[in-house]
Coordinates of C-alpha atoms in Angstrom, one line a residue:
X18 CA 151.6 89.9 37.5
X19 CA 154.7 88.8 35.6
X20 CA 155.5 85.1 35.7
X21 CA 157.8 82.4 34.2
X22 CA 155.5 79.9 32.6
X23 CA 156.4 76.4 31.4
X24 CA 154.9 75.5 28.0
X25 CA 157.1 72.6 27.0
X26 CA 160.7 71.5 26.5
X27 CA 163.0 74.6 26.0
X28 CA 159.8 76.7 26.1
X29 CA 159.5 78.9 29.2
X30 CA 157.9 82.3 28.6
X31 CA 157.7 85.5 30.7
X32 CA 154.2 86.6 30.6
X33 CA 151.4 88.3 32.6
X34 CA 149.3 85.9 34.7
X35 CA 146.5 86.4 37.2
X36 CA 146.8 85.1 40.7
X37 CA 144.2 82.4 41.3
X38 CA 141.5 83.1 43.9
X39 CA 142.7 82.6 47.5
X40 CA 141.1 79.6 49.2
X41 CA 140.1 79.8 52.9
X42 CA 143.0 77.5 54.0
X43 CA 145.6 79.4 52.0
X44 CA 147.9 82.4 52.3
X45 CA 149.1 84.7 49.6
X46 CA 152.9 85.2 49.7
X47 CA 154.7 88.2 48.1
X48 CA 157.6 86.3 46.7
X49 CA 161.0 87.7 47.6
X50 CA 163.5 85.1 46.2
X51 CA 163.1 81.8 44.3
X52 CA 165.7 79.3 43.4
X53 CA 166.1 77.3 40.1
X54 CA 166.1 73.6 41.0
X55 CA 167.6 70.6 39.2
X56 CA 164.0 69.4 38.8
X57 CA 163.2 72.7 37.0
X58 CA 166.2 72.2 34.8
X59 CA 165.1 68.7 33.9
X60 CA 161.7 70.2 32.9
X61 CA 163.4 72.8 30.7
X62 CA 165.9 70.4 29.1
X63 CA 163.7 67.3 28.5
X64 CA 160.3 67.8 30.1
X65 CA 157.7 67.0 30.8
X66 CA 159.0 64.9 33.7
X67 CA 156.6 65.9 36.5
X68 CA 154.6 68.6 34.9
X69 CA 151.0 67.4 33.9
X70 CA 150.4 67.9 30.2
X71 CA 147.6 65.5 29.3
X72 CA 145.2 65.7 32.3
X73 CA 144.9 67.8 35.4
X74 CA 147.0 66.8 38.4
X75 CA 144.9 65.0 41.0
X76 CA 146.1 67.1 43.9
X77 CA 146.4 70.6 42.4
X78 CA 143.7 70.3 39.7
X79 CA 146.1 72.2 37.4
X80 CA 147.6 71.4 34.0
X81 CA 150.3 73.0 31.8
X82 CA 151.1 75.7 31.0
X83 CA 152.1 76.4 34.7
X84 CA 154.1 79.0 36.6
X85 CA 157.3 77.2 37.7
X86 CA 159.3 77.6 40.9
X87 CA 159.1 75.5 44.0
X88 CA 162.0 76.9 46.1
X89 CA 160.8 80.2 47.3
X90 CA 160.3 82.4 50.3
X91 CA 158.6 85.7 50.9
X92 CA 156.2 87.8 53.1
X93 CA 152.6 87.0 53.7
X94 CA 150.4 89.5 51.9
X95 CA 147.0 88.0 52.7
X96 CA 145.5 85.2 54.7
X97 CA 142.4 83.0 54.0
X98 CA 139.4 83.0 56.3
X99 CA 140.4 79.8 58.1
X100 CA 144.1 80.5 58.5
X101 CA 145.0 80.7 62.2
X102 CA 148.8 80.2 62.4
X103 CA 150.0 83.1 60.3
X104 CA 149.4 86.8 59.8
X105 CA 150.0 89.4 57.2
X106 CA 153.7 90.5 57.4
X107 CA 155.1 87.1 58.5
X108 CA 158.3 86.1 56.7
X109 CA 158.0 82.5 55.5
X110 CA 159.4 79.7 53.4
X111 CA 157.1 77.4 51.4
X112 CA 157.2 73.6 51.6
X113 CA 156.0 72.9 48.0
X114 CA 155.0 69.2 48.6
X115 CA 151.3 68.4 48.5
X116 CA 150.2 64.9 49.6
X117 CA 147.0 63.1 50.2
X118 CA 147.7 63.1 53.9
X119 CA 146.4 59.6 54.5
X120 CA 149.6 57.9 55.7
X121 CA 152.2 58.6 58.4
X122 CA 154.5 61.3 57.3
X123 CA 157.4 59.1 56.4
X124 CA 155.2 57.1 54.0
X125 CA 152.8 59.8 52.9
X126 CA 154.8 61.1 49.9
X127 CA 154.9 57.6 48.5
X128 CA 151.1 57.4 48.5
X129 CA 151.0 60.2 46.0
X130 CA 152.5 63.7 46.0
X131 CA 152.6 66.8 43.9
X132 CA 154.7 70.0 43.9
X133 CA 153.7 73.6 44.0
X134 CA 155.7 74.9 41.0
X135 CA 155.7 71.7 39.1
X136 CA 152.2 70.2 39.3
X137 CA 150.6 73.6 39.9
X138 CA 151.5 77.3 39.8
X139 CA 154.5 78.2 41.8
X140 CA 156.9 80.9 42.9
X141 CA 158.6 82.4 39.7
X142 CA 156.2 85.3 40.0
X143 CA 155.1 88.2 42.1
X144 CA 152.6 86.5 44.3
X145 CA 151.9 82.8 45.0
X146 CA 149.2 81.0 47.0
X147 CA 150.0 78.1 49.3
X148 CA 148.1 76.1 51.9
X149 CA 148.7 77.1 55.5
X150 CA 150.1 73.6 56.2
X151 CA 152.8 74.2 53.7
X152 CA 154.0 77.5 55.2
X153 CA 156.9 77.7 57.6
X154 CA 157.8 80.8 59.7
X155 CA 161.4 82.0 59.3
X156 CA 163.4 83.0 62.4
X157 CA 164.8 86.4 62.6
X158 CA 168.3 85.0 62.1
X159 CA 167.4 84.0 58.5
X160 CA 166.9 86.3 55.5
X161 CA 164.3 85.7 52.9
X162 CA 167.2 84.8 50.6
X163 CA 168.1 82.1 53.1
X164 CA 164.5 81.1 53.0
X165 CA 164.7 80.2 49.3
X166 CA 167.4 77.7 50.2
X167 CA 165.4 75.8 52.7
X168 CA 163.7 73.5 50.2
X169 CA 166.8 72.1 48.5
X170 CA 168.6 71.9 51.8
X171 CA 165.7 69.9 53.2
X172 CA 166.2 67.4 50.3
X173 CA 169.8 66.9 51.5
X174 CA 168.8 66.6 55.1
X175 CA 166.3 63.9 54.3
X176 CA 168.8 62.1 52.2
X177 CA 171.3 62.0 55.0
X178 CA 168.6 60.7 57.4
X179 CA 167.6 58.1 54.8
X180 CA 171.2 56.8 54.7
X181 CA 171.2 56.5 58.5
X182 CA 174.4 58.4 58.6
X183 CA 176.2 58.0 62.0
X184 CA 178.7 60.2 63.7
X185 CA 182.2 59.4 62.2
X186 CA 180.9 57.6 59.1
X187 CA 182.5 58.0 55.8
X188 CA 180.5 59.1 52.7
X189 CA 180.9 59.4 49.0
X190 CA 178.8 61.8 47.0
X191 CA 178.5 61.2 43.2
X192 CA 177.7 64.6 41.6
X193 CA 178.6 68.1 42.8
X194 CA 175.5 69.9 41.5
X195 CA 173.4 71.9 44.0
X196 CA 171.9 68.9 45.7
X197 CA 175.3 67.1 45.8
X198 CA 176.9 70.1 47.4
X199 CA 174.1 70.5 49.9
X200 CA 174.4 66.8 50.7
X201 CA 178.1 67.4 51.5
X202 CA 177.0 70.3 53.8
X203 CA 174.4 68.1 55.5
X204 CA 176.8 65.2 55.9
X205 CA 179.3 67.4 57.6
X206 CA 176.7 68.8 60.0
X207 CA 175.7 65.2 60.7
X208 CA 179.2 64.3 61.8
X209 CA 180.7 62.5 58.7
X210 CA 184.5 62.0 59.2
X211 CA 185.4 61.7 55.5
X212 CA 183.3 63.4 52.7
X213 CA 184.4 62.4 49.3
X214 CA 182.8 64.2 46.4
X215 CA 183.1 63.2 42.7
X216 CA 182.3 65.2 39.6
X217 CA 183.7 65.9 36.1
X218 CA 183.9 69.7 36.8
X219 CA 187.0 71.0 38.5
X220 CA 185.0 74.2 39.3
X221 CA 182.3 72.3 41.1
X222 CA 184.9 70.2 42.9
X223 CA 186.6 73.3 44.2
X224 CA 183.2 74.5 45.4
X225 CA 182.7 71.1 47.2
X226 CA 186.0 71.5 48.9
X227 CA 185.1 75.0 50.0
X228 CA 181.8 73.8 51.4
X229 CA 183.2 70.9 53.5
X230 CA 184.3 68.0 51.3
X231 CA 187.4 66.4 52.8
X232 CA 188.4 64.8 49.5
X233 CA 187.4 65.6 45.8
X234 CA 187.9 63.3 42.8
X235 CA 187.6 64.2 39.2
X236 CA 186.0 61.0 37.9
X237 CA 186.8 62.0 34.3
X238 CA 190.5 61.8 35.0
X239 CA 190.8 58.8 37.3
X240 CA 188.8 55.7 38.2
X241 CA 186.4 57.0 40.9
X242 CA 185.9 53.8 42.7
X243 CA 189.6 53.0 42.9
X244 CA 190.3 56.5 44.1
X245 CA 187.6 56.2 46.8
X246 CA 189.0 52.8 48.0
X247 CA 192.5 54.3 48.1
X248 CA 191.0 56.6 50.8
X249 CA 188.7 54.1 52.5
X250 CA 189.9 50.6 51.5
X251 CA 186.8 48.7 52.6
X252 CA 184.4 51.3 50.9
X253 CA 182.4 54.1 52.4
X254 CA 179.6 53.6 54.9
X255 CA 177.1 55.6 52.9
X256 CA 177.2 56.7 49.3
X257 CA 174.8 59.2 47.6
X258 CA 173.9 59.0 43.9
X259 CA 173.2 62.6 43.0
X260 CA 174.1 62.6 39.2
X261 CA 171.2 60.5 37.8
X262 CA 173.1 58.5 35.2
X263 CA 173.9 54.8 34.9
X264 CA 177.7 55.0 35.4
X265 CA 177.4 56.8 38.7
X266 CA 174.6 54.5 39.9
X267 CA 176.9 51.5 39.5
X268 CA 179.9 53.3 40.8
X269 CA 178.1 54.3 44.0
X270 CA 177.4 50.7 44.8
X271 CA 181.0 49.6 44.1
X272 CA 182.3 52.4 46.3
X273 CA 180.2 51.3 49.3
X274 CA 181.3 48.7 51.9
X275 CA 179.5 45.5 52.4
X276 CA 176.3 46.1 54.4
X277 CA 176.7 49.8 53.8
X278 CA 174.0 51.9 52.2
X279 CA 173.7 53.6 48.8
X280 CA 171.0 56.4 48.7
X281 CA 169.5 57.4 45.4
X282 CA 168.8 61.2 45.6
X283 CA 168.8 62.1 41.9
X284 CA 166.1 62.2 39.4
X285 CA 166.6 59.7 36.5
X286 CA 164.8 61.2 33.6
X287 CA 165.3 58.0 31.6
X288 CA 165.5 54.3 32.4
X289 CA 168.9 52.7 32.9
X290 CA 170.1 49.1 32.4
X291 CA 171.3 47.4 35.6
X292 CA 171.5 43.9 36.9
X293 CA 170.4 43.4 40.6
X294 CA 173.0 40.7 41.0
X295 CA 175.3 43.7 41.5
X296 CA 173.7 44.0 45.0
X297 CA 173.8 40.3 45.7
X298 CA 177.5 40.2 45.0
X299 CA 178.4 43.3 47.0
X300 CA 176.1 43.1 50.1
X301 CA 175.2 46.8 49.6
X302 CA 171.8 48.0 50.6
X303 CA 170.0 50.6 48.4
X304 CA 167.4 53.1 49.6
X305 CA 166.0 56.2 48.0
X306 CA 164.7 59.6 49.0
X307 CA 162.1 61.8 47.4
X308 CA 161.9 65.3 48.8
X309 CA 161.4 65.3 52.6
X310 CA 159.0 65.0 55.4
X311 CA 157.3 68.0 57.1
X312 CA 159.5 67.2 60.2
X313 CA 162.7 67.3 58.1
X314 CA 161.6 70.6 56.5
X315 CA 161.1 72.2 59.9
X316 CA 164.3 70.7 61.2
X317 CA 166.1 72.3 58.2
X318 CA 164.6 75.7 59.1
X319 CA 165.7 75.2 62.7
X320 CA 169.3 74.1 61.7
X321 CA 169.7 77.0 59.3
X322 CA 168.3 79.4 61.9
X323 CA 170.8 78.3 64.5
X324 CA 173.7 78.3 62.0
X325 CA 174.3 74.6 62.2
X326 CA 173.5 74.3 58.5
X327 CA 175.0 76.9 56.3
X328 CA 174.0 76.4 52.6
X329 CA 174.5 80.0 51.5
X330 CA 177.8 79.1 49.8
X331 CA 176.1 77.3 47.0
X332 CA 174.7 80.5 45.6
X333 CA 176.6 81.4 42.4
X334 CA 174.2 83.9 40.8
X335 CA 171.3 86.2 41.4
X336 CA 169.2 87.2 38.4
X337 CA 166.0 89.1 37.4
X338 CA 162.9 87.2 36.3
X339 CA 163.1 88.6 32.8
X340 CA 166.5 86.9 32.5
X341 CA 165.5 83.5 33.8
X342 CA 165.9 81.6 30.5
X343 CA 169.2 83.1 29.3
X344 CA 170.9 83.8 32.6
X345 CA 169.1 81.0 34.5
X346 CA 168.2 77.8 32.7
X347 CA 170.7 78.3 29.8
X348 CA 173.5 79.2 32.2
X349 CA 172.9 76.1 34.3
X350 CA 172.8 74.0 31.2
X351 CA 176.0 75.3 29.7
X352 CA 178.2 76.6 32.6
X353 CA 179.2 74.0 35.1
X354 CA 180.6 76.6 37.4
X355 CA 177.0 77.5 38.2
X356 CA 175.4 75.8 41.2
X357 CA 172.4 77.6 42.7
X358 CA 170.9 80.6 40.9
X359 CA 168.4 82.7 42.7
X360 CA 165.7 84.7 41.0
X361 CA 165.0 88.1 42.6
X362 CA 161.3 88.9 42.8
X363 CA 160.6 91.6 45.4
X364 CA 164.2 91.3 46.6
X365 CA 163.2 91.9 50.3
X366 CA 165.6 90.7 52.9

């Protein structure tokens, strides 16, 4: 089967791969649609970040080169001998997070986790295997294209929950990439009264406004913190750092009110220099979020199915697998008007 395989930085190849043998607790999914994630982009631009290259991953038992893709949905083609919750023909989204399962779910990922599509073969291909526990049934109100948006939307849902966002709270989101845009959508659904989005790209800021931001700020043209405090003089209740660079990390703290919360959502590919006295002097609390819990993933499916969460507006492109480097990874690298690009596999609805 044709697959997009990561070999190294700027080295993703389309080649034929064989599907691994199906385990008794797994299902085989005929992939319909798969999204290119910011994590995938990091691996392309400067990897390896997560992808194991020196020894096999402890949870997947796999090592590069690997089939990429962890945001995907499709139709069940085959079920393992011990699978009881699903049947052939079910339309499903895949939660790609694999954990040891030794802790309560809100702590489990921090006890060690891996991703289907980053630490082991994923969904940029025709068929993919996944454990039954990582499979989520899609309601009839959702298309399989919608299903490919569940995973990144769940990241935003978890981030909003981590920030303890309350009805009527004010928020600032630093970065209007896909996760930043989804965080704006999730914050709106959670009842935020002011949603301020900052970015350097006017195109992305226009998209943020379209998707629910009440205010947008081009931080390349004005002082972002001053602009936020002109809107909310005491600072926002919750800020979200979704850019992954030192300046926005510090600005997110400065834009937050005393005893407010700054949530780190982004992936920092490199260390930054920062003095913790910054917190002592401001009274801001910092928390972080990696991925989502199984409960948050199911809630995301439910909220999308009911129409309370509508992330479809972040889609800016649909491409074929053969074009994933040029029209996918390179487009996301060089064209800031791009947000979420979906790769069409079977293309089923």
